[in-house]
Amino acid sequence: MRRRFFVEKFQNGAAVLQGEAAHHLSRVLRAESGQLYELSDGEAVWLARTQDIGRDSVEFALVERLPILLPTLHITLLLAIVKFDRFEWAIEKATELGADEIVPLAAERSEKGLVAASAKRAVRWKKILVESAQQSRRLRVPVLHDAPTPREAFRAGNSRIRLLLSERAGAKPMRELLESATPSQQSNDFIKLSIAIGPEGGWTGAEFIAAAEHGFAEAALGINILRTETAVCAALAAAQYAFGAFRQTPESMDSSPDSLPNGARAIREKGSRESGDE
């Protein structure tokens, strides 16, 4: 499969890749003029051919607009800040598993030093999200928010379905909560889901109360106690199975020859046989 990169915009049948991504493509992957890659601006995906390759900038000519699948599920992951190596692994996998928004939480039992240092890690975290979104061939990169307290995050959410992972005895199985909210197979309703996952020490009593006040149901993933990053994978995989992965709607695209940029028609057939992957 061809590699995918994110660009700022498509304009006049062309696009420009800049910064670290362009450096990686030109210097690490050693791209050559005429190779094909996929480009996304977060709204559309195009097959594009390299034209001018510089050290920190790569210019493309658009060849063909590609069809995309639009999921019917929007996931907001509210994730307590934990040790950075584990947190970064978690947000990488959350991106692969379809999280659309990631909200780092300054939970009461998050280490204070980690919370204080989190703002300085935001640039690195955004880079991780971009690279993971490219690898998993997503249409757009997840939005990374600032780090509010759980109470602030619970209050700000607008998802119809809100789940708080919990180890308490009264928590309902996540499967049960998801099944009760799953629309019929004939329905293409767009679903907004929030999943809150706490730190190593778990939620405090005050955080449980705040979550309940704002409509979060306590959900259990099973009888085993999971690490935070494991819970992220398990919860998002369950959500995709219930709502998202098999309920996608194709967006109609006009990829007829008349809709292609100037010069693209002659190379469309040739381009379909070439790949820029290494």
PDB file of C-alpha atoms in Angstrom:
ATOM      1  CA  MET A   1       0.000   0.000   0.000  1.00  0.00           C
ATOM      2  CA  ARG A   2       1.160   3.532  -0.730  1.00  0.00           C
ATOM      3  CA  ARG A   3       2.305   5.763   2.091  1.00  0.00           C
ATOM      4  CA  ARG A   4       0.021   8.583   3.172  1.00  0.00           C
ATOM      5  CA  PHE A   5       1.052  12.054   4.252  1.00  0.00           C
ATOM      6  CA  PHE A   6      -0.874  15.064   5.544  1.00  0.00           C
ATOM      7  CA  VAL A   7      -0.741  18.431   3.809  1.00  0.00           C
ATOM      8  CA  GLU A   8      -2.233  21.810   4.673  1.00  0.00           C
ATOM      9  CA  LYS A   9      -4.340  22.159   1.541  1.00  0.00           C
ATOM     10  CA  PHE A  10      -4.916  21.217  -2.090  1.00  0.00           C
ATOM     11  CA  GLN A  11      -4.777  24.100  -4.527  1.00  0.00           C
ATOM     12  CA  ASN A  12      -4.744  24.413  -8.317  1.00  0.00           C
ATOM     13  CA  GLY A  13      -4.124  20.719  -8.846  1.00  0.00           C
ATOM     14  CA  ALA A  14      -1.114  20.682  -6.543  1.00  0.00           C
ATOM     15  CA  ALA A  15      -0.026  20.287  -2.923  1.00  0.00           C
ATOM     16  CA  VAL A  16       3.125  20.907  -0.894  1.00  0.00           C
ATOM     17  CA  LEU A  17       4.477  18.753   1.918  1.00  0.00           C
ATOM     18  CA  GLN A  18       6.675  20.651   4.357  1.00  0.00           C
ATOM     19  CA  GLY A  19       8.640  20.278   7.573  1.00  0.00           C
ATOM     20  CA  GLU A  20       9.721  17.020   9.157  1.00  0.00           C
ATOM     21  CA  ALA A  21       7.417  14.926   6.975  1.00  0.00           C
ATOM     22  CA  ALA A  22       8.997  16.365   3.831  1.00  0.00           C
ATOM     23  CA  HIS A  23      12.489  15.786   5.245  1.00  0.00           C
ATOM     24  CA  HIS A  24      11.578  12.172   6.049  1.00  0.00           C
ATOM     25  CA  LEU A  25      10.192  11.614   2.562  1.00  0.00           C
ATOM     26  CA  SER A  26      13.109  13.195   0.736  1.00  0.00           C
ATOM     27  CA  ARG A  27      16.052  12.150   2.913  1.00  0.00           C
ATOM     28  CA  VAL A  28      14.983   8.944   4.673  1.00  0.00           C
ATOM     29  CA  LEU A  29      12.696   7.396   2.061  1.00  0.00           C
ATOM     30  CA  ARG A  30      14.785   8.968  -0.732  1.00  0.00           C
ATOM     31  CA  ALA A  31      11.778   9.850  -2.832  1.00  0.00           C
ATOM     32  CA  GLU A  32      12.371  10.506  -6.505  1.00  0.00           C
ATOM     33  CA  SER A  33      10.454  12.653  -8.945  1.00  0.00           C
ATOM     34  CA  GLY A  34       7.490  10.823 -10.456  1.00  0.00           C
ATOM     35  CA  GLN A  35       6.653   8.562  -7.514  1.00  0.00           C
ATOM     36  CA  LEU A  36       3.089   8.249  -6.237  1.00  0.00           C
ATOM     37  CA  TYR A  37       1.842   8.849  -2.694  1.00  0.00           C
ATOM     38  CA  GLU A  38      -1.475   9.515  -1.008  1.00  0.00           C
ATOM     39  CA  LEU A  39      -2.119  12.953   0.466  1.00  0.00           C
ATOM     40  CA  SER A  40      -4.836  14.041   2.875  1.00  0.00           C
ATOM     41  CA  ASP A  41      -5.855  17.509   4.030  1.00  0.00           C
ATOM     42  CA  GLY A  42      -8.275  16.102   6.609  1.00  0.00           C
ATOM     43  CA  GLU A  43     -11.262  16.369   4.278  1.00  0.00           C
ATOM     44  CA  ALA A  44     -10.221  14.570   1.093  1.00  0.00           C
ATOM     45  CA  VAL A  45      -7.554  12.152  -0.106  1.00  0.00           C
ATOM     46  CA  TRP A  46      -5.700  12.444  -3.389  1.00  0.00           C
ATOM     47  CA  LEU A  47      -3.261  10.258  -5.256  1.00  0.00           C
ATOM     48  CA  ALA A  48      -0.365  12.564  -6.072  1.00  0.00           C
ATOM     49  CA  ARG A  49       2.890  12.445  -7.990  1.00  0.00           C
ATOM     50  CA  THR A  50       6.135  13.965  -6.708  1.00  0.00           C
ATOM     51  CA  GLN A  51       7.495  16.790  -8.839  1.00  0.00           C
ATOM     52  CA  ASP A  52      10.025  18.973  -7.066  1.00  0.00           C
ATOM     53  CA  ILE A  53      11.836  17.380  -4.107  1.00  0.00           C
ATOM     54  CA  GLY A  54      13.755  19.607  -1.731  1.00  0.00           C
ATOM     55  CA  ARG A  55      15.271  19.015   1.688  1.00  0.00           C
ATOM     56  CA  ASP A  56      12.314  20.397   3.638  1.00  0.00           C
ATOM     57  CA  SER A  57       9.661  20.715   0.966  1.00  0.00           C
ATOM     58  CA  VAL A  58       8.166  18.306  -1.572  1.00  0.00           C
ATOM     59  CA  GLU A  59       5.810  19.501  -4.298  1.00  0.00           C
ATOM     60  CA  PHE A  60       3.149  17.206  -5.745  1.00  0.00           C
ATOM     61  CA  ALA A  61       0.848  17.195  -8.749  1.00  0.00           C
ATOM     62  CA  LEU A  62      -2.569  15.764  -7.979  1.00  0.00           C
ATOM     63  CA  VAL A  63      -3.503  12.750 -10.052  1.00  0.00           C
ATOM     64  CA  GLU A  64      -6.786  11.332  -8.802  1.00  0.00           C
ATOM     65  CA  ARG A  65      -9.169  11.956  -5.932  1.00  0.00           C
ATOM     66  CA  LEU A  66      -9.584   8.747  -3.959  1.00  0.00           C
ATOM     67  CA  PRO A  67     -12.770   7.454  -2.316  1.00  0.00           C
ATOM     68  CA  ILE A  68     -12.869   7.534   1.463  1.00  0.00           C
ATOM     69  CA  LEU A  69     -14.927   5.794   4.115  1.00  0.00           C
ATOM     70  CA  LEU A  70     -16.633   8.003   6.656  1.00  0.00           C
ATOM     71  CA  PRO A  71     -17.138   6.305  10.038  1.00  0.00           C
ATOM     72  CA  THR A  72     -20.418   6.755  11.850  1.00  0.00           C
ATOM     73  CA  LEU A  73     -18.618   6.894  15.212  1.00  0.00           C
ATOM     74  CA  HIS A  74     -16.809   9.812  16.854  1.00  0.00           C
ATOM     75  CA  ILE A  75     -14.686   8.832  19.851  1.00  0.00           C
ATOM     76  CA  THR A  76     -13.397  11.216  22.484  1.00  0.00           C
ATOM     77  CA  LEU A  77     -10.805   9.591  24.728  1.00  0.00           C
ATOM     78  CA  LEU A  78     -10.416  11.167  28.158  1.00  0.00           C
ATOM     79  CA  LEU A  79      -7.120   9.709  29.322  1.00  0.00           C
ATOM     80  CA  ALA A  80      -5.488  10.357  32.686  1.00  0.00           C
ATOM     81  CA  ILE A  81      -1.851  11.374  32.461  1.00  0.00           C
ATOM     82  CA  VAL A  82       0.459   8.511  33.408  1.00  0.00           C
ATOM     83  CA  LYS A  83       4.177   7.898  32.918  1.00  0.00           C
ATOM     84  CA  PHE A  84       5.028   9.422  29.580  1.00  0.00           C
ATOM     85  CA  ASP A  85       6.361   6.309  27.846  1.00  0.00           C
ATOM     86  CA  ARG A  86       3.118   4.483  28.590  1.00  0.00           C
ATOM     87  CA  PHE A  87       0.941   7.507  27.840  1.00  0.00           C
ATOM     88  CA  GLU A  88       2.606   7.986  24.463  1.00  0.00           C
ATOM     89  CA  TRP A  89       2.202   4.324  23.594  1.00  0.00           C
ATOM     90  CA  ALA A  90      -1.468   4.621  24.546  1.00  0.00           C
ATOM     91  CA  ILE A  91      -2.208   7.650  22.351  1.00  0.00           C
ATOM     92  CA  GLU A  92      -0.390   6.043  19.425  1.00  0.00           C
ATOM     93  CA  LYS A  93      -2.616   2.969  19.673  1.00  0.00           C
ATOM     94  CA  ALA A  94      -5.687   5.112  20.334  1.00  0.00           C
ATOM     95  CA  THR A  95      -5.046   6.824  17.013  1.00  0.00           C
ATOM     96  CA  GLU A  96      -4.836   3.496  15.217  1.00  0.00           C
ATOM     97  CA  LEU A  97      -8.075   2.429  16.915  1.00  0.00           C
ATOM     98  CA  GLY A  98     -10.025   5.464  15.769  1.00  0.00           C
ATOM     99  CA  ALA A  99      -9.954   8.048  18.560  1.00  0.00           C
ATOM    100  CA  ASP A 100     -10.976  11.418  17.106  1.00  0.00           C
ATOM    101  CA  GLU A 101     -10.178  13.561  20.127  1.00  0.00           C
ATOM    102  CA  ILE A 102      -7.730  12.914  22.939  1.00  0.00           C
ATOM    103  CA  VAL A 103      -8.021  14.821  26.213  1.00  0.00           C
ATOM    104  CA  PRO A 104      -5.142  14.297  28.678  1.00  0.00           C
ATOM    105  CA  LEU A 105      -6.583  14.454  32.183  1.00  0.00           C
ATOM    106  CA  ALA A 106      -4.898  15.991  35.204  1.00  0.00           C
ATOM    107  CA  ALA A 107      -6.515  13.433  37.492  1.00  0.00           C
ATOM    108  CA  GLU A 108      -6.144  13.661  41.255  1.00  0.00           C
ATOM    109  CA  ARG A 109      -4.007  10.515  41.325  1.00  0.00           C
ATOM    110  CA  SER A 110      -1.882  11.452  38.316  1.00  0.00           C
ATOM    111  CA  GLU A 111       1.676  12.235  39.348  1.00  0.00           C
ATOM    112  CA  LYS A 112       1.906  15.996  39.893  1.00  0.00           C
ATOM    113  CA  GLY A 113       5.298  16.200  38.213  1.00  0.00           C
ATOM    114  CA  LEU A 114       3.908  14.554  35.075  1.00  0.00           C
ATOM    115  CA  VAL A 115       0.934  16.907  34.991  1.00  0.00           C
ATOM    116  CA  ALA A 116       3.220  19.918  35.364  1.00  0.00           C
ATOM    117  CA  ALA A 117       5.449  18.711  32.516  1.00  0.00           C
ATOM    118  CA  SER A 118       2.612  17.690  30.189  1.00  0.00           C
ATOM    119  CA  ALA A 119       2.317  21.076  28.450  1.00  0.00           C
ATOM    120  CA  LYS A 120       5.925  20.787  27.276  1.00  0.00           C
ATOM    121  CA  ARG A 121       5.209  17.346  25.838  1.00  0.00           C
ATOM    122  CA  ALA A 122       2.298  18.522  23.674  1.00  0.00           C
ATOM    123  CA  VAL A 123       4.461  19.070  20.592  1.00  0.00           C
ATOM    124  CA  ARG A 124       5.885  15.570  20.866  1.00  0.00           C
ATOM    125  CA  TRP A 125       2.422  14.104  21.417  1.00  0.00           C
ATOM    126  CA  LYS A 126       1.039  15.839  18.339  1.00  0.00           C
ATOM    127  CA  LYS A 127       3.914  14.417  16.305  1.00  0.00           C
ATOM    128  CA  ILE A 128       3.075  10.937  17.560  1.00  0.00           C
ATOM    129  CA  LEU A 129      -0.549  11.422  16.527  1.00  0.00           C
ATOM    130  CA  VAL A 130       0.445  12.579  13.032  1.00  0.00           C
ATOM    131  CA  GLU A 131       2.804   9.663  12.470  1.00  0.00           C
ATOM    132  CA  SER A 132       0.292   7.144  13.766  1.00  0.00           C
ATOM    133  CA  ALA A 133      -2.508   8.619  11.645  1.00  0.00           C
ATOM    134  CA  GLN A 134      -0.304   8.399   8.555  1.00  0.00           C
ATOM    135  CA  GLN A 135       0.672   4.816   9.301  1.00  0.00           C
ATOM    136  CA  SER A 136      -2.938   3.765   9.827  1.00  0.00           C
ATOM    137  CA  ARG A 137      -4.062   5.712   6.721  1.00  0.00           C
ATOM    138  CA  ARG A 138      -6.588   7.868   8.504  1.00  0.00           C
ATOM    139  CA  LEU A 139      -8.376  10.752   6.871  1.00  0.00           C
ATOM    140  CA  ARG A 140      -7.368  13.172   9.611  1.00  0.00           C
ATOM    141  CA  VAL A 141      -5.203  13.449  12.701  1.00  0.00           C
ATOM    142  CA  PRO A 142      -6.924  13.257  16.121  1.00  0.00           C
ATOM    143  CA  VAL A 143      -7.349  16.533  17.964  1.00  0.00           C
ATOM    144  CA  LEU A 144      -5.154  16.817  21.061  1.00  0.00           C
ATOM    145  CA  HIS A 145      -6.630  19.029  23.775  1.00  0.00           C
ATOM    146  CA  ASP A 146      -5.045  20.762  26.729  1.00  0.00           C
ATOM    147  CA  ALA A 147      -5.030  18.930  30.076  1.00  0.00           C
ATOM    148  CA  PRO A 148      -8.109  19.840  32.170  1.00  0.00           C
ATOM    149  CA  THR A 149      -9.178  18.271  35.433  1.00  0.00           C
ATOM    150  CA  PRO A 150     -11.618  15.362  35.120  1.00  0.00           C
ATOM    151  CA  ARG A 151     -14.473  17.536  36.425  1.00  0.00           C
ATOM    152  CA  GLU A 152     -13.812  20.141  33.734  1.00  0.00           C
ATOM    153  CA  ALA A 153     -13.597  17.488  31.031  1.00  0.00           C
ATOM    154  CA  PHE A 154     -16.747  15.686  32.165  1.00  0.00           C
ATOM    155  CA  ARG A 155     -18.670  18.961  32.135  1.00  0.00           C
ATOM    156  CA  ALA A 156     -17.404  20.029  28.704  1.00  0.00           C
ATOM    157  CA  GLY A 157     -18.258  16.811  26.877  1.00  0.00           C
ATOM    158  CA  ASN A 158     -21.235  16.595  24.533  1.00  0.00           C
ATOM    159  CA  SER A 159     -21.254  12.897  23.639  1.00  0.00           C
ATOM    160  CA  ARG A 160     -24.518  11.008  23.704  1.00  0.00           C
ATOM    161  CA  ILE A 161     -22.825   7.924  25.175  1.00  0.00           C
ATOM    162  CA  ARG A 162     -20.456   8.480  28.098  1.00  0.00           C
ATOM    163  CA  LEU A 163     -18.509   5.707  29.762  1.00  0.00           C
ATOM    164  CA  LEU A 164     -16.118   5.810  32.704  1.00  0.00           C
ATOM    165  CA  LEU A 165     -13.952   2.727  33.108  1.00  0.00           C
ATOM    166  CA  SER A 166     -14.297   1.546  36.675  1.00  0.00           C
ATOM    167  CA  GLU A 167     -13.053  -1.246  38.927  1.00  0.00           C
ATOM    168  CA  ARG A 168     -15.900  -0.845  41.408  1.00  0.00           C
ATOM    169  CA  ALA A 169     -18.283  -3.717  42.057  1.00  0.00           C
ATOM    170  CA  GLY A 170     -21.316  -1.851  40.765  1.00  0.00           C
ATOM    171  CA  ALA A 171     -19.863  -1.137  37.318  1.00  0.00           C
ATOM    172  CA  LYS A 172     -21.774  -2.739  34.462  1.00  0.00           C
ATOM    173  CA  PRO A 173     -19.905  -4.748  31.824  1.00  0.00           C
ATOM    174  CA  MET A 174     -18.893  -2.492  28.962  1.00  0.00           C
ATOM    175  CA  ARG A 175     -20.367  -4.983  26.551  1.00  0.00           C
ATOM    176  CA  GLU A 176     -23.782  -4.588  28.134  1.00  0.00           C
ATOM    177  CA  LEU A 177     -23.614  -0.804  27.980  1.00  0.00           C
ATOM    178  CA  LEU A 178     -22.490  -0.814  24.358  1.00  0.00           C
ATOM    179  CA  GLU A 179     -25.085  -3.335  23.238  1.00  0.00           C
ATOM    180  CA  SER A 180     -27.901  -1.333  24.791  1.00  0.00           C
ATOM    181  CA  ALA A 181     -26.771   1.755  22.881  1.00  0.00           C
ATOM    182  CA  THR A 182     -25.984   0.104  19.552  1.00  0.00           C
ATOM    183  CA  PRO A 183     -28.302   1.294  16.757  1.00  0.00           C
ATOM    184  CA  SER A 184     -29.902  -1.138  14.357  1.00  0.00           C
ATOM    185  CA  GLN A 185     -27.869  -2.318  11.396  1.00  0.00           C
ATOM    186  CA  GLN A 186     -30.201  -0.359   9.107  1.00  0.00           C
ATOM    187  CA  SER A 187     -29.424   2.886  10.915  1.00  0.00           C
ATOM    188  CA  ASN A 188     -26.632   5.201   9.849  1.00  0.00           C
ATOM    189  CA  ASP A 189     -26.973   7.478  12.863  1.00  0.00           C
ATOM    190  CA  PHE A 190     -23.795   9.325  13.769  1.00  0.00           C
ATOM    191  CA  ILE A 191     -22.740   8.369  17.303  1.00  0.00           C
ATOM    192  CA  LYS A 192     -20.611  10.444  19.646  1.00  0.00           C
ATOM    193  CA  LEU A 193     -18.942   8.391  22.353  1.00  0.00           C
ATOM    194  CA  SER A 194     -16.723   9.500  25.247  1.00  0.00           C
ATOM    195  CA  ILE A 195     -14.579   7.020  27.170  1.00  0.00           C
ATOM    196  CA  ALA A 196     -12.784   8.112  30.344  1.00  0.00           C
ATOM    197  CA  ILE A 197      -9.834   6.062  31.601  1.00  0.00           C
ATOM    198  CA  GLY A 198      -8.182   6.809  34.921  1.00  0.00           C
ATOM    199  CA  PRO A 199      -4.604   6.693  36.240  1.00  0.00           C
ATOM    200  CA  GLU A 200      -2.760   3.840  37.949  1.00  0.00           C
ATOM    201  CA  GLY A 201      -4.328   4.582  41.319  1.00  0.00           C
ATOM    202  CA  GLY A 202      -7.828   4.758  39.894  1.00  0.00           C
ATOM    203  CA  TRP A 203     -10.475   7.470  40.188  1.00  0.00           C
ATOM    204  CA  THR A 204     -11.112   9.218  43.483  1.00  0.00           C
ATOM    205  CA  GLY A 205     -14.529   9.359  45.085  1.00  0.00           C
ATOM    206  CA  ALA A 206     -14.935  12.984  44.013  1.00  0.00           C
ATOM    207  CA  GLU A 207     -14.153  12.080  40.414  1.00  0.00           C
ATOM    208  CA  PHE A 208     -16.724   9.269  40.436  1.00  0.00           C
ATOM    209  CA  ILE A 209     -19.325  11.735  41.711  1.00  0.00           C
ATOM    210  CA  ALA A 210     -18.408  14.337  39.078  1.00  0.00           C
ATOM    211  CA  ALA A 211     -18.628  11.736  36.315  1.00  0.00           C
ATOM    212  CA  ALA A 212     -22.066  10.583  37.445  1.00  0.00           C
ATOM    213  CA  GLU A 213     -23.299  14.173  37.628  1.00  0.00           C
ATOM    214  CA  HIS A 214     -22.448  14.619  33.955  1.00  0.00           C
ATOM    215  CA  GLY A 215     -23.951  11.402  32.658  1.00  0.00           C
ATOM    216  CA  PHE A 216     -21.013   9.003  32.669  1.00  0.00           C
ATOM    217  CA  ALA A 217     -21.920   5.373  33.320  1.00  0.00           C
ATOM    218  CA  GLU A 218     -19.384   3.184  35.093  1.00  0.00           C
ATOM    219  CA  ALA A 219     -18.151   0.443  32.773  1.00  0.00           C
ATOM    220  CA  ALA A 220     -16.079  -2.659  33.531  1.00  0.00           C
ATOM    221  CA  LEU A 221     -13.831  -4.403  31.007  1.00  0.00           C
ATOM    222  CA  GLY A 222     -13.629  -7.699  32.864  1.00  0.00           C
ATOM    223  CA  ILE A 223     -12.463  -9.321  36.057  1.00  0.00           C
ATOM    224  CA  ASN A 224      -8.763  -8.527  35.518  1.00  0.00           C
ATOM    225  CA  ILE A 225      -7.227  -5.208  36.484  1.00  0.00           C
ATOM    226  CA  LEU A 226      -5.738  -3.613  33.375  1.00  0.00           C
ATOM    227  CA  ARG A 227      -2.962  -1.103  33.027  1.00  0.00           C
ATOM    228  CA  THR A 228      -4.076   2.253  31.674  1.00  0.00           C
ATOM    229  CA  GLU A 229      -2.618   1.686  28.216  1.00  0.00           C
ATOM    230  CA  THR A 230      -4.101  -1.813  28.013  1.00  0.00           C
ATOM    231  CA  ALA A 231      -7.503  -0.442  28.959  1.00  0.00           C
ATOM    232  CA  VAL A 232      -7.233   2.099  26.130  1.00  0.00           C
ATOM    233  CA  CYS A 233      -6.760  -0.653  23.548  1.00  0.00           C
ATOM    234  CA  ALA A 234      -9.463  -2.889  24.992  1.00  0.00           C
ATOM    235  CA  ALA A 235     -12.053  -0.133  25.317  1.00  0.00           C
ATOM    236  CA  LEU A 236     -11.520   1.385  21.879  1.00  0.00           C
ATOM    237  CA  ALA A 237     -11.454  -2.006  20.174  1.00  0.00           C
ATOM    238  CA  ALA A 238     -14.758  -2.863  21.867  1.00  0.00           C
ATOM    239  CA  ALA A 239     -16.268   0.442  20.749  1.00  0.00           C
ATOM    240  CA  GLN A 240     -15.137  -0.034  17.161  1.00  0.00           C
ATOM    241  CA  TYR A 241     -16.549  -3.549  17.138  1.00  0.00           C
ATOM    242  CA  ALA A 242     -19.890  -2.334  18.480  1.00  0.00           C
ATOM    243  CA  PHE A 243     -20.275   0.855  16.466  1.00  0.00           C
ATOM    244  CA  GLY A 244     -17.573   1.845  14.086  1.00  0.00           C
ATOM    245  CA  ALA A 245     -15.396  -0.576  12.204  1.00  0.00           C
ATOM    246  CA  PHE A 246     -18.157  -2.320  10.289  1.00  0.00           C
ATOM    247  CA  ARG A 247     -20.552   0.618   9.983  1.00  0.00           C
ATOM    248  CA  GLN A 248     -18.819   2.915   7.537  1.00  0.00           C
ATOM    249  CA  THR A 249     -20.498   4.831   4.758  1.00  0.00           C
ATOM    250  CA  PRO A 250     -18.637   5.461   1.498  1.00  0.00           C
ATOM    251  CA  GLU A 251     -18.445   9.082   0.444  1.00  0.00           C
ATOM    252  CA  SER A 252     -19.390   9.566  -3.174  1.00  0.00           C
ATOM    253  CA  MET A 253     -16.449  10.956  -5.099  1.00  0.00           C
ATOM    254  CA  ASP A 254     -16.329  12.270  -8.620  1.00  0.00           C
ATOM    255  CA  SER A 255     -13.146  10.729  -9.962  1.00  0.00           C
ATOM    256  CA  SER A 256     -14.171  10.792 -13.623  1.00  0.00           C
ATOM    257  CA  PRO A 257     -11.479  12.001 -16.044  1.00  0.00           C
ATOM    258  CA  ASP A 258     -13.201  15.361 -16.449  1.00  0.00           C
ATOM    259  CA  SER A 259     -12.866  16.024 -12.708  1.00  0.00           C
ATOM    260  CA  LEU A 260      -9.088  15.529 -12.578  1.00  0.00           C
ATOM    261  CA  PRO A 261      -6.555  18.372 -12.584  1.00  0.00           C
ATOM    262  CA  ASN A 262      -4.917  19.373 -15.860  1.00  0.00           C
ATOM    263  CA  GLY A 263      -2.385  16.812 -16.930  1.00  0.00           C
ATOM    264  CA  ALA A 264      -3.732  14.120 -14.625  1.00  0.00           C
ATOM    265  CA  ARG A 265      -5.788  12.217 -17.174  1.00  0.00           C
ATOM    266  CA  ALA A 266      -2.772  11.164 -19.219  1.00  0.00           C
ATOM    267  CA  ILE A 267      -0.964   9.691 -16.218  1.00  0.00           C
ATOM    268  CA  ARG A 268      -3.951   8.220 -14.359  1.00  0.00           C
ATOM    269  CA  GLU A 269      -3.686   4.772 -15.894  1.00  0.00           C
ATOM    270  CA  LYS A 270       0.089   4.748 -15.594  1.00  0.00           C
ATOM    271  CA  GLY A 271      -0.092   5.971 -12.019  1.00  0.00           C
ATOM    272  CA  SER A 272      -2.354   3.154 -10.924  1.00  0.00           C
ATOM    273  CA  ARG A 273       0.455   0.715 -11.663  1.00  0.00           C
ATOM    274  CA  GLU A 274       3.146   2.550  -9.731  1.00  0.00           C
ATOM    275  CA  SER A 275       3.891   2.805  -6.044  1.00  0.00           C
ATOM    276  CA  GLY A 276       6.016   5.176  -3.997  1.00  0.00           C
ATOM    277  CA  ASP A 277       6.510   2.738  -1.111  1.00  0.00           C
ATOM    278  CA  GLU A 278       9.902   1.451  -0.224  1.00  0.00           C
TER     279      GLU A 278
END
